[in-house]
Short mmCIF file of C-alpha atoms in Angstrom, two decimals:
data_model
loop_
_atom_site.label_atom_id
_atom_site.label_comp_id
_atom_site.label_asym_id
_atom_site.label_seq_id
_atom_site.Cartn_x
_atom_site.Cartn_y
_atom_site.Cartn_z
CA UNK C 4 13.00 8.74 6.46
CA UNK C 5 12.72 6.93 9.79
CA UNK C 6 9.51 6.36 11.74
CA UNK C 7 11.02 6.11 15.20
CA UNK C 8 8.97 5.80 18.36
CA UNK C 9 5.24 5.66 19.11
CA UNK C 10 2.62 6.67 16.54
CA UNK C 11 -1.06 6.73 17.49
CA UNK C 12 -3.61 5.12 15.18
CA UNK C 13 -6.08 7.91 15.89
CA UNK C 14 -9.69 7.22 16.78
CA UNK C 15 -12.20 9.43 14.94
CA UNK C 16 -14.82 11.24 17.07
CA UNK C 17 -18.35 11.53 15.70
CA UNK C 18 -21.26 13.65 16.84
CA UNK C 19 -24.74 13.18 15.36
CA UNK C 20 -23.16 10.83 12.83
CA UNK C 21 -20.69 13.43 11.53
CA UNK C 22 -17.00 14.07 12.19
CA UNK C 23 -16.51 16.10 15.37
CA UNK C 24 -13.77 18.41 14.08
CA UNK C 25 -13.37 20.36 17.29
CA UNK C 26 -12.88 17.23 19.38
CA UNK C 27 -10.48 15.80 16.79
CA UNK C 28 -8.29 18.92 16.81
CA UNK C 29 -8.23 18.97 20.62
CA UNK C 30 -7.38 15.26 20.65
CA UNK C 31 -4.44 15.82 18.28
CA UNK C 32 -3.09 18.63 20.46
CA UNK C 33 -3.40 16.45 23.57
CA UNK C 34 -1.57 13.58 21.86
CA UNK C 35 1.33 15.86 20.93
CA UNK C 36 1.42 17.46 24.39
CA UNK C 37 1.62 13.95 25.85
CA UNK C 38 4.78 13.27 23.85
CA UNK C 39 3.53 11.06 21.02
CA UNK C 40 6.04 10.76 18.17
CA UNK C 41 3.61 10.66 15.26
CA UNK C 42 -0.03 10.43 14.18
CA UNK C 43 -1.90 8.02 11.92
CA UNK C 44 -5.36 9.22 10.83
CA UNK C 45 -7.79 7.02 8.90
CA UNK C 46 -6.55 3.60 9.90
CA UNK C 47 -8.60 0.72 11.28
CA UNK C 48 -8.88 2.47 14.65
CA UNK C 49 -10.09 5.62 12.86
CA UNK C 50 -12.95 3.64 11.28
CA UNK C 51 -11.74 4.40 7.75
CA UNK C 52 -13.88 1.57 6.37
CA UNK C 53 -17.04 3.60 7.06
CA UNK C 54 -15.72 6.98 5.86
CA UNK C 55 -16.45 8.44 2.46
CA UNK C 56 -13.42 9.50 0.40
CA UNK C 57 -14.38 13.12 1.01
CA UNK C 58 -14.45 12.53 4.78
CA UNK C 59 -11.16 10.68 4.66
CA UNK C 60 -9.50 13.57 2.85
CA UNK C 61 -10.98 16.04 5.31
CA UNK C 62 -9.75 14.08 8.34
CA UNK C 63 -6.22 13.86 6.92
CA UNK C 64 -6.22 17.59 6.18
CA UNK C 65 -7.42 18.38 9.71
CA UNK C 66 -4.70 16.16 11.18
CA UNK C 67 -1.92 17.73 9.09
CA UNK C 68 -3.17 21.26 9.81
CA UNK C 69 -3.44 20.64 13.54
CA UNK C 70 -0.10 18.84 13.83
CA UNK C 71 1.55 21.93 12.27
CA UNK C 72 4.70 19.96 11.50
CA UNK C 73 5.30 19.12 15.16
CA UNK C 74 5.14 15.38 14.46
CA UNK C 75 4.92 13.31 11.24
CA UNK C 76 1.54 12.24 9.87
CA UNK C 77 1.12 8.83 8.21
CA UNK C 78 -2.27 8.87 6.50
CA UNK C 79 -4.34 5.74 5.94
CA UNK C 80 -4.76 5.50 2.16
CA UNK C 81 -5.03 1.82 1.30
CA UNK C 82 -7.71 -0.16 -0.49
CA UNK C 83 -8.26 -3.55 -2.08
CA UNK C 84 -8.86 -1.67 -5.35
CA UNK C 85 -5.61 -0.34 -6.79
CA UNK C 86 -7.43 2.49 -8.56
CA UNK C 87 -9.06 3.54 -5.29
CA UNK C 88 -5.76 3.31 -3.41
CA UNK C 89 -4.17 5.63 -5.98
CA UNK C 90 -6.94 8.19 -5.47
CA UNK C 91 -6.68 7.99 -1.67
CA UNK C 92 -2.88 8.26 -1.77
CA UNK C 93 -3.10 11.34 -3.99
CA UNK C 94 -5.55 12.80 -1.49
CA UNK C 95 -3.10 12.11 1.35
CA UNK C 96 -0.24 13.73 -0.56
CA UNK C 97 -2.35 16.77 -1.46
CA UNK C 98 -3.28 17.16 2.21
CA UNK C 99 0.41 17.27 3.16
CA UNK C 100 0.80 13.87 4.82
CA UNK C 101 4.39 12.72 5.33
CA UNK C 102 3.62 9.14 4.31
CA UNK C 103 0.76 6.80 3.43
CA UNK C 104 -0.28 3.68 5.30
CA UNK C 105 -0.98 1.07 2.60
CA UNK C 106 -2.83 -2.05 3.65
CA UNK C 107 -2.33 -5.20 1.61
CA UNK C 108 -5.44 -5.65 -0.55
CA UNK C 109 -8.11 -7.42 1.50
CA UNK C 110 -10.71 -9.95 0.36
CA UNK C 111 -9.33 -10.49 -3.16
CA UNK C 112 -6.12 -12.17 -1.87
CA UNK C 113 -3.61 -11.19 -4.59
CA UNK C 114 -0.57 -13.35 -5.35
CA UNK C 115 2.90 -12.06 -4.36
CA UNK C 116 3.36 -10.68 -7.87
CA UNK C 117 -0.06 -9.06 -7.65
CA UNK C 118 1.03 -7.31 -4.46
CA UNK C 119 4.17 -6.03 -6.17
CA UNK C 120 2.15 -4.70 -9.10
CA UNK C 121 -0.40 -3.09 -6.77
CA UNK C 122 2.21 -1.04 -4.91
CA UNK C 123 4.18 -0.30 -8.10
CA UNK C 124 1.02 1.11 -9.68
CA UNK C 125 0.33 3.38 -6.70
CA UNK C 126 3.92 4.63 -6.62
CA UNK C 127 3.91 5.27 -10.37
CA UNK C 128 1.00 7.69 -9.91
CA UNK C 129 1.82 9.16 -6.48
CA UNK C 130 5.36 9.32 -5.12
CA UNK C 131 5.03 9.30 -1.32
CA UNK C 132 6.74 7.15 1.33
CA UNK C 133 4.70 4.00 2.00
CA UNK C 134 4.20 2.07 5.23
CA UNK C 135 2.96 -1.33 4.12
CA UNK C 136 0.36 -2.68 6.55
CA UNK C 137 0.35 -6.42 7.16
CA UNK C 138 -2.69 -7.46 9.20
CA UNK C 139 -3.82 -10.93 8.11
CA UNK C 140 -6.56 -11.01 10.73
CA UNK C 141 -8.30 -8.25 8.78
CA UNK C 142 -7.22 -9.02 5.20
CA UNK C 143 -7.08 -12.81 4.96
CA UNK C 144 -3.55 -12.49 3.56
CA UNK C 145 -0.22 -12.72 5.39
CA UNK C 146 2.57 -10.74 3.72
CA UNK C 147 5.58 -12.99 4.26
CA UNK C 148 9.02 -11.39 4.68
CA UNK C 149 10.29 -12.76 1.35
CA UNK C 150 7.30 -11.25 -0.45
CA UNK C 151 7.75 -7.94 1.39
CA UNK C 152 11.34 -7.94 0.13
CA UNK C 153 9.99 -8.29 -3.43
CA UNK C 154 7.87 -5.15 -2.88
CA UNK C 155 10.73 -3.22 -1.27
CA UNK C 156 13.07 -4.08 -4.15
CA UNK C 157 10.51 -3.02 -6.77
CA UNK C 158 9.04 0.04 -5.02
CA UNK C 159 11.51 2.56 -3.52
CA UNK C 160 8.58 4.30 -1.82
CA UNK C 161 8.04 1.22 0.38
CA UNK C 162 10.26 2.15 3.32
CA UNK C 163 8.40 0.61 6.26
CA UNK C 164 6.04 -2.12 7.35
CA UNK C 165 3.41 -2.14 10.08
CA UNK C 166 3.67 -5.75 11.19
CA UNK C 167 0.47 -6.82 12.95
CA UNK C 168 0.77 -10.60 13.02
CA UNK C 169 2.11 -10.72 16.57
CA UNK C 170 4.64 -13.25 15.24
CA UNK C 171 8.11 -12.29 16.46
CA UNK C 172 9.81 -14.89 14.27
CA UNK C 173 8.20 -13.30 11.22
CA UNK C 174 9.10 -9.80 12.44
CA UNK C 175 12.74 -10.82 12.90
CA UNK C 176 12.78 -12.21 9.37
CA UNK C 177 11.61 -8.83 8.03
CA UNK C 178 14.89 -7.29 9.22
CA UNK C 179 16.84 -10.29 7.96
CA UNK C 180 15.26 -9.94 4.51
CA UNK C 181 15.00 -6.15 4.19
CA UNK C 182 18.01 -5.02 6.22
CA UNK C 183 18.59 -3.15 9.46
CA UNK C 184 17.81 0.22 7.88
CA UNK C 185 14.27 -0.86 6.96
CA UNK C 186 11.55 0.58 9.24
CA UNK C 187 9.87 -2.26 11.12
CA UNK C 188 6.88 -0.98 13.09
CA UNK C 189 4.72 -2.99 15.43
CA UNK C 190 1.01 -3.06 14.68
CA UNK C 191 0.32 -5.22 17.71
CA UNK C 192 0.40 -3.53 21.13
CA UNK C 193 0.98 -6.85 22.90
CA UNK C 194 4.42 -7.35 21.34
CA UNK C 195 5.92 -3.86 20.97
CA UNK C 196 8.83 -4.31 23.36
CA UNK C 197 10.04 -7.68 22.02
CA UNK C 198 9.61 -6.41 18.46
CA UNK C 199 11.94 -3.51 19.24
CA UNK C 200 14.46 -6.07 20.45
CA UNK C 201 14.53 -7.84 17.06
CA UNK C 202 15.16 -4.64 15.12
CA UNK C 203 11.91 -2.66 15.23
CA UNK C 204 11.94 1.13 15.35
CA UNK C 205 8.52 1.79 16.84
CA UNK C 206 4.79 1.12 16.85
CA UNK C 207 1.53 2.28 15.32
CA UNK C 208 -0.54 1.85 18.43
CA UNK C 209 -4.14 1.54 19.58
CA UNK C 210 -3.51 1.89 23.32
CA UNK C 211 -1.59 5.15 22.79
CA UNK C 212 -4.96 6.77 22.07
CA UNK C 213 -5.41 6.74 25.84
CA UNK C 214 -1.80 6.18 27.05
CA UNK C 215 0.37 8.19 24.64
CA UNK C 216 2.94 9.15 27.26
CA UNK C 217 3.45 5.58 28.45
CA UNK C 218 3.91 4.19 24.93
CA UNK C 219 6.26 6.94 23.76
CA UNK C 220 8.24 6.74 27.01
CA UNK C 221 8.57 2.96 26.65
CA UNK C 222 10.02 3.31 23.16
CA UNK C 223 12.37 6.07 24.33
CA UNK C 224 13.51 4.02 27.32
CA UNK C 225 14.32 1.06 25.08
CA UNK C 226 16.36 3.20 22.69
CA UNK C 227 18.19 4.76 25.67
CA UNK C 228 19.11 1.24 26.88
CA UNK C 229 16.92 1.73 29.95
CA UNK C 230 15.49 -1.75 29.60
CA UNK C 231 14.13 -2.07 33.13
CA UNK C 232 12.13 1.14 32.72
CA UNK C 233 10.89 -0.02 29.32
CA UNK C 234 9.78 -3.34 30.80
CA UNK C 235 7.97 -1.60 33.68
CA UNK C 236 6.00 0.53 31.20
CA UNK C 237 5.22 -2.51 29.05
CA UNK C 238 3.86 -4.32 32.10
CA UNK C 239 1.82 -1.25 33.11
CA UNK C 240 0.16 -1.15 29.68
CA UNK C 241 -0.41 -4.92 29.39
CA UNK C 242 -3.84 -5.13 31.11
CA UNK C 243 -5.01 -2.01 29.24
CA UNK C 244 -3.85 -3.57 25.95
CA UNK C 245 -5.99 -6.62 26.69
CA UNK C 246 -8.99 -4.42 27.51
CA UNK C 247 -8.64 -2.58 24.20
CA UNK C 248 -9.37 -5.86 22.44
CA UNK C 249 -12.15 -7.25 24.65
CA UNK C 250 -14.35 -6.47 21.64
CA UNK C 251 -13.55 -5.49 18.06
CA UNK C 252 -11.16 -2.55 17.78
CA UNK C 253 -11.96 0.40 17.93
CA UNK C 254 -15.02 -0.19 20.12
CA UNK C 255 -13.19 -0.44 23.49
CA UNK C 256 -10.66 2.36 22.84
CA UNK C 257 -13.31 4.85 21.71
CA UNK C 258 -15.43 3.92 24.72
CA UNK C 259 -12.39 4.52 26.93
CA UNK C 260 -11.82 7.94 25.34
CA UNK C 261 -15.42 8.85 26.17
CA UNK C 262 -15.08 7.54 29.74
CA UNK C 263 -11.95 9.69 30.15
CA UNK C 264 -13.81 12.76 28.85
CA UNK C 265 -11.51 13.17 25.85
CA UNK C 266 -14.42 12.47 23.46
CA UNK C 267 -17.96 13.66 24.14
CA UNK C 268 -19.34 10.20 23.39
CA UNK C 269 -18.49 6.78 21.99
CA UNK C 270 -20.44 6.98 18.76
CA UNK C 271 -19.86 4.47 15.96
CA UNK C 272 -21.07 3.88 12.44
CA UNK C 273 -22.71 0.61 11.53
CA UNK C 274 -21.79 -2.20 11.35
CA UNK C 275 -19.89 -1.27 14.54
CA UNK C 276 -22.04 -0.83 17.65
CA UNK C 277 -21.49 0.28 21.24
CA UNK C 278 -19.54 -1.77 23.77
CA UNK C 279 -21.74 -4.45 25.33
CA UNK C 280 -23.20 -3.40 28.68
CA UNK C 281 -21.55 -6.28 30.55
CA UNK C 282 -18.11 -5.11 29.36
CA UNK C 283 -18.46 -1.47 30.40
CA UNK C 284 -17.74 -2.02 34.13
CA UNK C 285 -14.82 -4.30 33.21
CA UNK C 286 -13.32 -1.60 31.01
CA UNK C 287 -13.91 1.07 33.64
CA UNK C 288 -12.18 -1.07 36.27
CA UNK C 289 -9.10 -1.54 34.08
CA UNK C 290 -8.90 2.21 33.36
CA UNK C 291 -9.23 3.05 37.07
CA UNK C 292 -6.47 0.60 38.02
CA UNK C 293 -4.22 2.15 35.36
CA UNK C 294 -4.88 5.63 36.78
CA UNK C 295 -6.72 6.81 33.67
CA UNK C 296 -10.00 7.62 35.49
#
């Protein structure tokens, strides 16, 4: 299985503190109409950390139902508790997800062997393709390429990595260690294009929530050897990428979705709060310049 192209780490709309199912279904349709290559519900951008397991299962089911097989769905199903990750992965499989996004366990900082045993235990209970998610800024642990290779060798389900270090040397070593057929995905919108150049096959993106066409077109242009067109799209997205991280993700991107009228509001669950007032005109200016407003 190959995860080629641009996948959106979907934002989750809320209304009155609850999941806005209608808005979510409309958002999924819009993403697919805009040419996105795949969808990732219940990741960091989807505020999975504040969802109950029941809500997480419901969101994945909605996403799979609404996608209707038009694009693959990689469901967020990771945890720092192996037992919990098994339950979430089973939920993702039962909902019909094509793969599970599995974050390296956060806070408890397992050893390399602990990581291997964590993913082996999940796979032993639930056989589903895994995208390992390496995001040391969130987890406090950097999954080095040699240690990823240990996981890949021990767990056939581990067929991809979402590499969110922004370190191109490390990304290149993933391909060196795991081979050219391994799925290297960018988890860092700032470095998608150069990551493709060192052997990547795509991206799980934040900015594609609001610019799905641009991100999918950039990936397609690169794979069609239209490097000038790919560079132009990368440069077009660059200021928007920066704006999406002016505060903690997903605060800016959800605010942008509300400004664009795709979501009814930019509602968050604590401990996340609304974008600071002084940043709202800055975000609006960037979106206007990019032709999104």
